[in-house]
Coordinates of C-alpha atoms in Angstrom, one line a residue:
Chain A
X899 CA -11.0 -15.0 -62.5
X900 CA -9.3 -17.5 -64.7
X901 CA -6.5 -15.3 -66.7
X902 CA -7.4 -17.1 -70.0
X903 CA -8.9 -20.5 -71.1
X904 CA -8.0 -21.5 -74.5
X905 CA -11.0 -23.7 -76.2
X906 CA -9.2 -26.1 -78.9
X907 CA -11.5 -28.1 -81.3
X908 CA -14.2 -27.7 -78.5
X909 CA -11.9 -28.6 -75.5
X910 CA -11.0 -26.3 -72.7
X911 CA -7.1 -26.8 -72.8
X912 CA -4.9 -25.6 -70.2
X913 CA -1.4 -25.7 -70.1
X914 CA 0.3 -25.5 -66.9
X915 CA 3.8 -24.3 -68.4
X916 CA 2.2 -20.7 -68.6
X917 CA -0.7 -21.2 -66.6
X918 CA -1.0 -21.5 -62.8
X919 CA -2.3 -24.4 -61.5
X920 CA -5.0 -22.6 -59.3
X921 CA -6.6 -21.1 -62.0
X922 CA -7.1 -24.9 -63.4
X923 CA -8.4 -26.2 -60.6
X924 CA -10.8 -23.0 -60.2
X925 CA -12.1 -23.3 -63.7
X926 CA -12.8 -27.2 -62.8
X927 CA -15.0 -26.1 -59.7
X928 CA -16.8 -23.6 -61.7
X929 CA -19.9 -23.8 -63.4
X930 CA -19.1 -26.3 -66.2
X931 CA -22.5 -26.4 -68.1
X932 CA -21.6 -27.2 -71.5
X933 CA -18.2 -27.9 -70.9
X934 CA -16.9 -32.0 -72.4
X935 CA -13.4 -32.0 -72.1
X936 CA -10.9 -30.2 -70.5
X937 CA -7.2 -30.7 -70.8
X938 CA -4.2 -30.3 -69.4
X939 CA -0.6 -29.6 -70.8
X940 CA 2.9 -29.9 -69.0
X941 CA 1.7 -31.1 -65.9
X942 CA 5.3 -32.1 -65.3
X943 CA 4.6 -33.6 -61.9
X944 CA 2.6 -30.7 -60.2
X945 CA 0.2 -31.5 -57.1
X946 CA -3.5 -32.0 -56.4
X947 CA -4.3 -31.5 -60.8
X948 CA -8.6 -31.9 -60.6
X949 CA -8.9 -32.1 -56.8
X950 CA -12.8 -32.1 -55.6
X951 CA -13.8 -32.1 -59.6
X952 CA -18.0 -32.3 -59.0
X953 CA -19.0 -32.8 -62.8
X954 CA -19.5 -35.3 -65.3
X955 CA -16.6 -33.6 -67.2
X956 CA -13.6 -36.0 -69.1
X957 CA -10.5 -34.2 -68.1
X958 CA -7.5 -35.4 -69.6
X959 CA -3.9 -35.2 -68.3
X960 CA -1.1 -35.1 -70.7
X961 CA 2.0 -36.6 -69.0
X962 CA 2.8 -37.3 -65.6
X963 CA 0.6 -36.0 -62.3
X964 CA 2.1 -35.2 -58.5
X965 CA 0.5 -35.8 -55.4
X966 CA -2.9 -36.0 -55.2
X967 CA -4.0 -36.0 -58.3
X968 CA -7.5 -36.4 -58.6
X969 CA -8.3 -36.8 -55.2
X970 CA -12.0 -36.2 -54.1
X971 CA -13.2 -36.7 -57.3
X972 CA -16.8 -37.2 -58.1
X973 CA -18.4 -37.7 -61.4
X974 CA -16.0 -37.0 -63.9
X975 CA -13.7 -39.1 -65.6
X976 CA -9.7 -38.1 -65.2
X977 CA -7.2 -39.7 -67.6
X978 CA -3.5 -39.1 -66.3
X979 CA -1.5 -40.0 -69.9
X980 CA 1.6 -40.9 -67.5
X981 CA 2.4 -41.7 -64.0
X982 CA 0.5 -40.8 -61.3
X983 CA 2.4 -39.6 -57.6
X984 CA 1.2 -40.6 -54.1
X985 CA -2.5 -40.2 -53.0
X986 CA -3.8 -40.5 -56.3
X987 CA -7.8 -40.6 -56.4
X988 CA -7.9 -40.4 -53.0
X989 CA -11.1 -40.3 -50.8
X990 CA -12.9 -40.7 -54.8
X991 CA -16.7 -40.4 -54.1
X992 CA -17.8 -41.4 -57.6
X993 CA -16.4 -41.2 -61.3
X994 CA -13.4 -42.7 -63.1
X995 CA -9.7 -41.9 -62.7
X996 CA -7.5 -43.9 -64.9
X997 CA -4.0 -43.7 -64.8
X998 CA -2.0 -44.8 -67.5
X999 CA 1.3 -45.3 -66.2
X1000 CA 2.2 -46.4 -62.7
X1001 CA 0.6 -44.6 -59.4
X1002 CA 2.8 -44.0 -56.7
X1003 CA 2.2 -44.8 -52.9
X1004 CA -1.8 -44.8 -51.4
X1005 CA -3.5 -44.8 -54.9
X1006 CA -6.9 -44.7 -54.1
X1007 CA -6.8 -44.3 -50.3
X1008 CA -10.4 -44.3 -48.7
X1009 CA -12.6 -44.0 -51.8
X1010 CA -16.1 -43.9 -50.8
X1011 CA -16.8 -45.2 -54.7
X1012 CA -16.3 -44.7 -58.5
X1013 CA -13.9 -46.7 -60.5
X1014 CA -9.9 -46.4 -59.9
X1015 CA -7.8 -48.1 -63.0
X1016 CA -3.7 -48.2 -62.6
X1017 CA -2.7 -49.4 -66.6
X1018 CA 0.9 -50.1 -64.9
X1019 CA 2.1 -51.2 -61.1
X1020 CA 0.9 -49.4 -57.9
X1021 CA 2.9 -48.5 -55.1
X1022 CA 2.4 -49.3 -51.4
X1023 CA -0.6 -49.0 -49.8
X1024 CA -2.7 -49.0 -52.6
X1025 CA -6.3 -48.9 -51.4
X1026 CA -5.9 -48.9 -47.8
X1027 CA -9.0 -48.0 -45.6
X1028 CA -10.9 -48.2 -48.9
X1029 CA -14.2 -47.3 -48.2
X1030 CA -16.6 -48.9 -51.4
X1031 CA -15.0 -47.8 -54.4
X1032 CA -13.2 -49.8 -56.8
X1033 CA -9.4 -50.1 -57.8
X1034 CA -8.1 -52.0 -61.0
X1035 CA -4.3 -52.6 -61.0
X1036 CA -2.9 -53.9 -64.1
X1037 CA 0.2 -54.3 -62.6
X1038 CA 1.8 -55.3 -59.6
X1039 CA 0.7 -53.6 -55.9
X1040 CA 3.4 -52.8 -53.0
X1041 CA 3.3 -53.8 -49.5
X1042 CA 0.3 -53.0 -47.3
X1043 CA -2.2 -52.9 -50.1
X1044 CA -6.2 -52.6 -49.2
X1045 CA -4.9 -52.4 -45.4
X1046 CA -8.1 -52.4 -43.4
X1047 CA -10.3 -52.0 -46.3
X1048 CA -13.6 -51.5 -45.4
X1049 CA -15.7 -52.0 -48.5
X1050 CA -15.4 -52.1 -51.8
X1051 CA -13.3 -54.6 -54.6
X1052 CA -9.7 -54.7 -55.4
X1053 CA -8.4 -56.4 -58.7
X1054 CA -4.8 -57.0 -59.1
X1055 CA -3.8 -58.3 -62.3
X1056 CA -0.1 -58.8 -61.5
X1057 CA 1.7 -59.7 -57.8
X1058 CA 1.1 -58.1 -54.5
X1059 CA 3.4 -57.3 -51.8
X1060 CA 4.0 -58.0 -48.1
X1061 CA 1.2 -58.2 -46.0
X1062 CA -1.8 -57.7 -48.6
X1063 CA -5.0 -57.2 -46.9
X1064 CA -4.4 -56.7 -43.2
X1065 CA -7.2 -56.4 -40.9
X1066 CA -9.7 -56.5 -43.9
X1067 CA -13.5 -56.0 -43.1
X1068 CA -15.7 -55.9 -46.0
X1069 CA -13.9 -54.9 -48.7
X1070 CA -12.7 -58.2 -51.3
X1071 CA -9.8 -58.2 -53.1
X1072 CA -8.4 -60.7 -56.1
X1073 CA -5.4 -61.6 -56.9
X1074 CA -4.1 -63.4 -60.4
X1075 CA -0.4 -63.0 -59.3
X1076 CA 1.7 -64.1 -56.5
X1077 CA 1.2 -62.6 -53.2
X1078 CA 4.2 -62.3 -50.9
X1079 CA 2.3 -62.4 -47.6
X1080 CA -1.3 -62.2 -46.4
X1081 CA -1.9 -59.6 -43.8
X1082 CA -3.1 -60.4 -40.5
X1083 CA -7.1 -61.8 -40.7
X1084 CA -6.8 -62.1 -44.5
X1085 CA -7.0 -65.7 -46.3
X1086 CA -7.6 -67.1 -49.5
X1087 CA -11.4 -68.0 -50.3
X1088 CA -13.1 -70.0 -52.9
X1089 CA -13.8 -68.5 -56.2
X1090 CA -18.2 -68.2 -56.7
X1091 CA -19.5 -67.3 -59.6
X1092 CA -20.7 -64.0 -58.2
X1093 CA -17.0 -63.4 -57.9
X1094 CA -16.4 -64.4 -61.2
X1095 CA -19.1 -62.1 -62.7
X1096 CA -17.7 -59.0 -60.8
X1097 CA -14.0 -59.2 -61.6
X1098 CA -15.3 -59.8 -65.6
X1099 CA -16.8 -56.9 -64.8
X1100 CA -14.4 -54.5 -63.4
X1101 CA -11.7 -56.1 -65.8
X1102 CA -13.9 -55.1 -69.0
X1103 CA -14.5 -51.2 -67.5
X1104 CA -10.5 -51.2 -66.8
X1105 CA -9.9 -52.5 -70.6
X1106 CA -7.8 -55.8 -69.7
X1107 CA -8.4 -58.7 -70.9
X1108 CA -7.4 -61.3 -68.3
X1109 CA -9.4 -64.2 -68.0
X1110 CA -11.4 -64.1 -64.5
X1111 CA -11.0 -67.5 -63.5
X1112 CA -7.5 -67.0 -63.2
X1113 CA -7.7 -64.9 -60.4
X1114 CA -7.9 -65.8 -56.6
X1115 CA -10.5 -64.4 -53.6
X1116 CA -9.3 -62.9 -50.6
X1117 CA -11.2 -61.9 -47.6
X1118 CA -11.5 -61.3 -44.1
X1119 CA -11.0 -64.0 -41.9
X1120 CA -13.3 -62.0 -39.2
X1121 CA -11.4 -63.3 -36.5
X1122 CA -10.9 -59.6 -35.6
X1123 CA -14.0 -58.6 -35.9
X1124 CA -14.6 -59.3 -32.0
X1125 CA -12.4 -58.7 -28.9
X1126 CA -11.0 -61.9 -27.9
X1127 CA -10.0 -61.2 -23.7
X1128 CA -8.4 -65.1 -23.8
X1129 CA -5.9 -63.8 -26.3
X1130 CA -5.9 -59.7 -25.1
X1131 CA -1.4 -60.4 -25.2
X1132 CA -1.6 -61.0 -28.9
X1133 CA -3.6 -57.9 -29.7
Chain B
X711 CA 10.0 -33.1 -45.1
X712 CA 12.4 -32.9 -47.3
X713 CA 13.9 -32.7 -51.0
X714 CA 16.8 -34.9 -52.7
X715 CA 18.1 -34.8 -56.5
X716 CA 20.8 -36.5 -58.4
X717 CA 21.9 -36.7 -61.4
X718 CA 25.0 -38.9 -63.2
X719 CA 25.6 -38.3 -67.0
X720 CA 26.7 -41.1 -68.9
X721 CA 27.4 -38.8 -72.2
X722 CA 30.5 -37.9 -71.4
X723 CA 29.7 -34.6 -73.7
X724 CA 27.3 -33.4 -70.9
X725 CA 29.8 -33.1 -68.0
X726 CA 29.9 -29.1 -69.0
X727 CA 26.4 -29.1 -68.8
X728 CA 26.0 -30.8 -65.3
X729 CA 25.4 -27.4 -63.1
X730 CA 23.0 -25.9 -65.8
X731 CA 20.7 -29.0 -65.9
X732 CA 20.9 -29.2 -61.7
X733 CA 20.1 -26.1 -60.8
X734 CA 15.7 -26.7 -61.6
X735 CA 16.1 -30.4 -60.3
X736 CA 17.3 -28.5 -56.7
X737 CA 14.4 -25.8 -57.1
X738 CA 12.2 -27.8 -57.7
X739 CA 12.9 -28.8 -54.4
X740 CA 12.2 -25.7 -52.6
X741 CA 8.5 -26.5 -51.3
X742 CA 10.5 -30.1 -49.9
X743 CA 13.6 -28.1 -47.9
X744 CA 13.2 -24.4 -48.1
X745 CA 15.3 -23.6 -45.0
X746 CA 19.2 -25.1 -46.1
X747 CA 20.7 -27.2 -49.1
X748 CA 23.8 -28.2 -50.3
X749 CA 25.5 -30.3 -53.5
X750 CA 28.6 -32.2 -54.1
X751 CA 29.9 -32.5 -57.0
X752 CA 32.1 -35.3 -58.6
X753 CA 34.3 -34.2 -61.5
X754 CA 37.8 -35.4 -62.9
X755 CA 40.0 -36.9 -60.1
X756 CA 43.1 -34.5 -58.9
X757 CA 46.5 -36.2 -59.2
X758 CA 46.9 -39.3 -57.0
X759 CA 49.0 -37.8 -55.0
X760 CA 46.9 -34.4 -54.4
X761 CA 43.9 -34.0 -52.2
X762 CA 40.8 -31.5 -52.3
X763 CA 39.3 -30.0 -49.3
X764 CA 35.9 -27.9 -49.2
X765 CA 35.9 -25.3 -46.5
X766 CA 33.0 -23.4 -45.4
X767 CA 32.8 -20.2 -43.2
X768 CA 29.9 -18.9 -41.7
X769 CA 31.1 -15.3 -41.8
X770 CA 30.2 -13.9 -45.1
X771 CA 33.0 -11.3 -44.7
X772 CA 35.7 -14.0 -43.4
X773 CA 39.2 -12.8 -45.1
X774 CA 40.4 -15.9 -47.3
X775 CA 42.9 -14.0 -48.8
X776 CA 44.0 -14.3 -45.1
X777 CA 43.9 -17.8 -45.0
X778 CA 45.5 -18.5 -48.0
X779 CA 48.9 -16.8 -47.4
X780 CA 49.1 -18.5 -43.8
X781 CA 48.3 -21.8 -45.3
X782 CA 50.4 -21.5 -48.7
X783 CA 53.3 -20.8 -45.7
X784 CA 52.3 -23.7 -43.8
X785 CA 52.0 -26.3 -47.0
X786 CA 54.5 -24.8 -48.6
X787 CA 51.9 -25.3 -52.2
X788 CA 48.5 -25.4 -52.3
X789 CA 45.8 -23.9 -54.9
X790 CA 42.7 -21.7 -53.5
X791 CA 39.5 -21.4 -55.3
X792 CA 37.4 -19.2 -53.5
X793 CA 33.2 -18.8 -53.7
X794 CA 31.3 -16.8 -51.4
X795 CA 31.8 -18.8 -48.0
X796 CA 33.5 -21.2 -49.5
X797 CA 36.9 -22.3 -50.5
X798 CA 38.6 -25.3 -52.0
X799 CA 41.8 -26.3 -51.1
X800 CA 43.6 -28.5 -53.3
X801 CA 47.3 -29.7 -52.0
X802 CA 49.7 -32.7 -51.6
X803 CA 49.2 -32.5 -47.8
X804 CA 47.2 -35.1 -46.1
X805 CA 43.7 -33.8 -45.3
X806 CA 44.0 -34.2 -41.5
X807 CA 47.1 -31.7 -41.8
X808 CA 44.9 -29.5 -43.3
X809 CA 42.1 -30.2 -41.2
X810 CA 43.8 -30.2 -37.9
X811 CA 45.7 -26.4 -38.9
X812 CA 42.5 -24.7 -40.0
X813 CA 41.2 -26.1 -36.7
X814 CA 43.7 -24.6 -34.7
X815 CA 43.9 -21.2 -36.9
X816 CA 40.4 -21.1 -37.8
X817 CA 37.6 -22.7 -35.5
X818 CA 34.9 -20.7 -37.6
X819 CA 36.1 -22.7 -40.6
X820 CA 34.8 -25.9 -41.3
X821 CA 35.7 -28.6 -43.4
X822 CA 32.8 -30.1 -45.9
X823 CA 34.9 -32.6 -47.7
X824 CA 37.7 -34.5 -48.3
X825 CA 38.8 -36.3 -51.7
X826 CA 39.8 -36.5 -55.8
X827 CA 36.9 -35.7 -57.0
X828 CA 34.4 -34.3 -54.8
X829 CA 33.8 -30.6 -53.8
X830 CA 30.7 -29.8 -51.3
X831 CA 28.7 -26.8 -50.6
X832 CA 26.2 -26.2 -48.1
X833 CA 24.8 -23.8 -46.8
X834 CA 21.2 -22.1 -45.0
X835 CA 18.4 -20.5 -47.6
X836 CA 16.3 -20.9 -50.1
X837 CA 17.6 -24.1 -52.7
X838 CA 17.9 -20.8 -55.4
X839 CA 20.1 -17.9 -53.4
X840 CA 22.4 -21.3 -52.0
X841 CA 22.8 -22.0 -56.0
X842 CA 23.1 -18.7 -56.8
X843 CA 26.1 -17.8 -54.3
X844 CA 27.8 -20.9 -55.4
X845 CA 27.0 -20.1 -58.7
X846 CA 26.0 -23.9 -58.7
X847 CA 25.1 -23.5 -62.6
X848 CA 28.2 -23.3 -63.3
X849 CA 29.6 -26.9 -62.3
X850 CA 30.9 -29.5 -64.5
X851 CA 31.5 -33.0 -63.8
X852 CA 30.4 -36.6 -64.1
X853 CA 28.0 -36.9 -60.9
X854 CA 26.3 -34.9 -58.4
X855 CA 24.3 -35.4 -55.3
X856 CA 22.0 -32.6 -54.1
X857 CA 19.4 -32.1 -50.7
X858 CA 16.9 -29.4 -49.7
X859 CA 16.4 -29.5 -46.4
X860 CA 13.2 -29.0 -44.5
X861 CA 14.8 -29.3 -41.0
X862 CA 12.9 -31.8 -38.7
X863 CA 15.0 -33.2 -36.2
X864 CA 17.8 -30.4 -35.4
X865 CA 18.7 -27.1 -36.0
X866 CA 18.8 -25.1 -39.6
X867 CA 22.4 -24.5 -39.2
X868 CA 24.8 -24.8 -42.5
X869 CA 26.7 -27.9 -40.4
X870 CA 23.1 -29.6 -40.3
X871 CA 22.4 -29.4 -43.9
X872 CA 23.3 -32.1 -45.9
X873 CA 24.8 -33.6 -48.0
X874 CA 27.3 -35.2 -44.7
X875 CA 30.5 -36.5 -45.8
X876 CA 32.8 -39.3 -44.2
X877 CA 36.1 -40.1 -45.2
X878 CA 37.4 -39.2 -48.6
X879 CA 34.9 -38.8 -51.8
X880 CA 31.7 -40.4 -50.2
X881 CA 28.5 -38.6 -49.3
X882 CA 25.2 -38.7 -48.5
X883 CA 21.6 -36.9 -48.5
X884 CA 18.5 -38.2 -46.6
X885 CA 15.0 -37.5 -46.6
X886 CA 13.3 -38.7 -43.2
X887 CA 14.1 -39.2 -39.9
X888 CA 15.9 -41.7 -37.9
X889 CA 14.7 -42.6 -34.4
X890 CA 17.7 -44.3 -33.1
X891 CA 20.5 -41.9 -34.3
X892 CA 21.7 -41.6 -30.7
X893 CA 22.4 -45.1 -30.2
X894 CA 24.3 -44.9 -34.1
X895 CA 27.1 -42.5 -32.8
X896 CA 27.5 -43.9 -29.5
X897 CA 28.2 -47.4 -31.2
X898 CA 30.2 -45.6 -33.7
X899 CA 32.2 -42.8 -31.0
X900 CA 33.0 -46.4 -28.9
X901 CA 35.3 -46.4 -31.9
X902 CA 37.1 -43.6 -32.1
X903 CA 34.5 -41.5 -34.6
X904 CA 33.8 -37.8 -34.6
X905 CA 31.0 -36.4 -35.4
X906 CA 31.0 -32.6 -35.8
X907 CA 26.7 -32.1 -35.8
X908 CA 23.7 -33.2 -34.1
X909 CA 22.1 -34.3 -37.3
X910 CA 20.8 -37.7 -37.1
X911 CA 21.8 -37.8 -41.1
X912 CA 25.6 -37.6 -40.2
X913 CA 25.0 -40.9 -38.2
X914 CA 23.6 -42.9 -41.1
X915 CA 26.4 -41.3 -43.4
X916 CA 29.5 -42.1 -40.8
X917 CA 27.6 -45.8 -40.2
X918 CA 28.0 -46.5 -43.9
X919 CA 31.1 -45.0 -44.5
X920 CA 32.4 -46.8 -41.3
X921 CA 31.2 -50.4 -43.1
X922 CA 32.6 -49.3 -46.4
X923 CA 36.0 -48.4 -44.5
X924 CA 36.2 -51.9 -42.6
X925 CA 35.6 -53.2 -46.9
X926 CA 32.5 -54.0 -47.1
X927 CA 30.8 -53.7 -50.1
X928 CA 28.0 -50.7 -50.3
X929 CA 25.4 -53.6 -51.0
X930 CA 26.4 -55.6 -47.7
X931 CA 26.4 -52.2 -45.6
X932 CA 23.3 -51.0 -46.5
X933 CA 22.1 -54.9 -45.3
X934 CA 23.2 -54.4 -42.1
X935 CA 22.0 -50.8 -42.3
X936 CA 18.4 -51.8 -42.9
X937 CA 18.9 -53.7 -39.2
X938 CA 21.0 -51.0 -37.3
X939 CA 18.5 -48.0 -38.4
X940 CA 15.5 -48.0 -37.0
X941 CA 13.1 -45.0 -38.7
X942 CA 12.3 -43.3 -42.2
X943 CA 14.5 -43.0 -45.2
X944 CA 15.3 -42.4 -48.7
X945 CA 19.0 -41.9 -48.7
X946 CA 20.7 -41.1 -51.8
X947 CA 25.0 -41.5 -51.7
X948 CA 27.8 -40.3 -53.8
X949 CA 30.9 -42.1 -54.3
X950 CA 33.9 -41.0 -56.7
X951 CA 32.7 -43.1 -59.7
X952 CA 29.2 -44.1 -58.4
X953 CA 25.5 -42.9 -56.9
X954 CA 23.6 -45.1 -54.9
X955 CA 20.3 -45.0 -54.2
X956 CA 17.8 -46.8 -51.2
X957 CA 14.2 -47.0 -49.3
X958 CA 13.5 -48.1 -46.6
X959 CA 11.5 -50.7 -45.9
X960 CA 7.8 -49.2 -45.7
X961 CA 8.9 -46.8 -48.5
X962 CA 8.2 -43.8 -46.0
X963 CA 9.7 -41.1 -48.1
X964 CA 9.1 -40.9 -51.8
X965 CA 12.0 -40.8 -55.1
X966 CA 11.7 -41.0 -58.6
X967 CA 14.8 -42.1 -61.6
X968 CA 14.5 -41.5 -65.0
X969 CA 16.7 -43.2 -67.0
X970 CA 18.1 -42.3 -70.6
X971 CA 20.4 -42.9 -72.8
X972 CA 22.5 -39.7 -71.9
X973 CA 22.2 -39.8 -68.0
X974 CA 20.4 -41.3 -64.4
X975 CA 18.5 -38.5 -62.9
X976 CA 17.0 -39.2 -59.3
X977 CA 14.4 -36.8 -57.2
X978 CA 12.0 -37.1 -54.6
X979 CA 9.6 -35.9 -57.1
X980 CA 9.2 -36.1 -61.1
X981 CA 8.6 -32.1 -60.7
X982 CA 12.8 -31.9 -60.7
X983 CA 13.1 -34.2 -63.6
X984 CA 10.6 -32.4 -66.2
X985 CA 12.9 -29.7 -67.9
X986 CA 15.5 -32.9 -68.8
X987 CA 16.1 -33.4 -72.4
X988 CA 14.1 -36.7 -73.6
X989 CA 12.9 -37.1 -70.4
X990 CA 9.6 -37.4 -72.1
X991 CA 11.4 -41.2 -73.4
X992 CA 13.0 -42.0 -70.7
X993 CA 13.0 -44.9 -68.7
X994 CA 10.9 -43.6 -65.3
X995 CA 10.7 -45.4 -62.0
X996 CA 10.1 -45.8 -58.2
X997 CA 12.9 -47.5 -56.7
X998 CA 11.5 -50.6 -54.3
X999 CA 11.6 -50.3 -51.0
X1000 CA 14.8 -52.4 -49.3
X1001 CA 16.6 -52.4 -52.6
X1002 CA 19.7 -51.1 -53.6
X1003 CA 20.1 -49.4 -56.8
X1004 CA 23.5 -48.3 -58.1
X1005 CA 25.1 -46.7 -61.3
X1006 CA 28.6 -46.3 -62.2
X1007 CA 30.2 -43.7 -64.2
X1008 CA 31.6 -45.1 -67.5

């Protein structure tokens, strides 16, 4: 049982300065029915705040989230009002996490789908093995960014680190900054218009206002797509 | 796994205040490095011609009084503050004097540090009983430099936990592992240093302190430190006026500075930094892999 759930102009609020974090995260696997909004208060850096949410709820994170945060998430829509720690949205099915700070380290890692937007810069490894859902950064990205990414779009509005891309497969990313280096199989492509439609896209559900065409493709190269035995001492 | 805090207050009026506002940034810590911690603290220099030195015993009835007499015979003057297991000695001697006669009179005795300004505790439990023994709230000073250790590599001993001192008021606390710390202390044994652990921290802390000692700057050691270690760190160091902070390369292990007005506080996690006043304002960050951040005391 949740030990008490305060309702504040027809918001759930929780504040995790008196309130454990389990009982949260239990209220946001209950049954929600009804339920619009739920907040949270001091999260002062605690771990895994809306794990596994499963309902078109808006929960809204006042100040800055730990590991974890949002991770799993499908269908609702998570606001952290701060910075986010490492793992944020990870493995996201659907919904929206938006961060309004910076995320730490592997923002994103493996999400299956749903929209993640990072207001400030993301750490390293943003988006790697990402899986068909969608990452906005309106800052800058760290090293190993979308690292074998198998689906889904990246948009970077600022620069990316070392490596970007490495061993992509499906997964696109774009780029209106500098990138310090291109991972292995990854290389810069022509903008189309289909690309220019989609990053429009994801840049107006993210809020920013860039101008699409400023922005550059990258994609795999497919060269590793197949096992090459002439040059097996490379691999 | 483990857990590293500091803190450096640039308003002067703070210094009282410094144990009171460390003591949640360690707990916080705790689920980090539950086994051992440890802190040194920086406060005003001792006379130029005095020296402090932190000695530890493992034996929580070990007789200090006993101590004391022998070695206010042997110095001739010294002053004794005793905690717990813990005692700082504060003399004109040189340190290896001291060292080498609590070696000979004591071998259960160890010594943490050496230096003006620093005093170091250590010690194995939980990040709260260590504070509490050393009644860590307590401390006042400019600086401090603080580790919860979740023991990886060696054993939980109170020599293992960190923070790992070289020289005379220079320290250091680590989070990760280093693969090649074997290969460290031979290069650095080859000439002439001792290491007194198996800790592959004590081999990144005598590395640095051995560049720093040849006069180096810290910036130009850490370069050649990002080539000579092979493996996983966030390494946080104390100096008498300074803290230094650095990733490594991949960014393996994570830290966090907020930045105000009032003081530079540093942790593994923004958990330790959420009780600081205005920390709500401040200035928050991850430090960038490969890159050396400093700040001085003013």
């Amino acid at each position: 049982m949740v030990s008490s759930v305060k309702a504040v102009k027809g918001a759930v609020v929780f504040d995790l300065a008196s309130q454990p974090l389990r009982d949260l995260n239990q209220f946001l696997h209950g049954d929600l029915q009804g339920i619009k909004g739920v907040t949270v208060e001091n999260p002062d850096g605690a771990h895994s705040i809306a794990v596994g949410m499963n309902a078109a709820v808006q929960v809204d994170i006042n100040g800055h989230a730990g590991y974890y945060a949002a991770g799993m998430n499908q269908h609702a829509s998570v606001v952290v009002h701060g910075n986010a720690g490492p793992g944020c949205a990870e493995n996201m099915m659907s919904g929206r996490v938006e961060v309004k700070g910076f995320a730490s380290g592997g923002a994103g890692a493996s999400a299956h789908g749903g929209l993640l937007v990072i207001q400030g810069d993301a750490g390293l490894r943003c988006g790697i093995s990402l899986k068909g859902g969608n990452i906005v950064v309106g800052g800058d990205v760290g090293s190993f960014s979308a690292f074998m990414a198998q689906a889904g779009t990246m948009v970077i509005c600022g620069d990316a680190g070392d490596g970007l891309g490495d061993s992509l497969y499906e997964a696109v990313l774009y780029v209106r900054g500098e990138v310090k280096s291109l991972g292995a199989d990854a290389r810069f492509e022509p903008m189309g218009d289909t690309d220019i439609a989609t990053v429009k896209q994801l840049l107006a559900d993210a809020g920013l206002s860039h101008k699409a065409s400023e922005f550059k493709r990258i994609a795999s190269a497919k060269t590793l797509y197949h096992w090459n035995a002439d040059s097996k001492q490379t691999y | 796994m483990c857990g590293i805090v500091g803190l450096l207050l640039k308003n002067k009026s703070m210094r009282p205040r410094l144990g009171e506002l460390m003591v949640p940034m360690l707990i916080g810590m705790t689920e980090r490095g539950p086994d051992s911690s440890g802190m040194a603290v920086f406060g005003e220099p001792v006379m130029n011609s005095h020296r402090k030195v932190s000695l530890y015993c493992g034996d929580a009835g070990f007789n200090w009084r006993h101590l004391e007499g022998a070695l206010l015979e042997f110095l001739g003057d010294a002053q004794f503050e005793v905690k717990a297991n813990h005692c700082i000695v504060t003399s004109t001697a040189k340190p290896d004097e001291v060292r080498a006669w609590v070696g000979r009179h004591h071998p259960s005795v160890h010594v943490l540090s050496v230096g003006r300004s620093i005093d170091l505790y250590k010690d194995v439990g939980l990040p709260s009983e260590v504070a509490a023994r050393y009644a860590f709230k307590n401390f006042s000073g400019s600086h401090l430099v603080g580790h919860t250790r979740m023991a990886t590599e060696s054993a939980v001993t109170p020599q293992n936990a960190h923070p790992y001192t070289a020289g005379e008021d220079w320290c250091l606390v680590h989070n990760g592992s280093l693969a090649n710390p074997n290969s460290i202390r031979r290069m650095l044994e080859k000439r002439g240093i001792r290491f007194e652990s198996d800790c592959d921290t004590e081999g990144a802390c005598r590395y640095l302190h051995w560049r720093l000692d040849m006069g180096e700057t810290l910036e130009t050691a850490l370069e050649h430190a990002f080539e000579d270690f092979d493996g996983f760190f966030t390494l946080l160091m104390g100096t008498e006026d300074k803290l230094a902070l650095v990733r490594d390369p991949f960014a393996c292990k994570p830290a966090v500075v907020a930045e105000t007005d009032d003081y530079v506080a540093i942790a593994s996690e923004f958990h330790s930094l959420a009780h600081l006043p205005g920390v709500k304002h401040a200035n928050i960050f991850e430090p960038k892999p490969s890159e050396v951040y400093s700040w001085s005391v003013q």
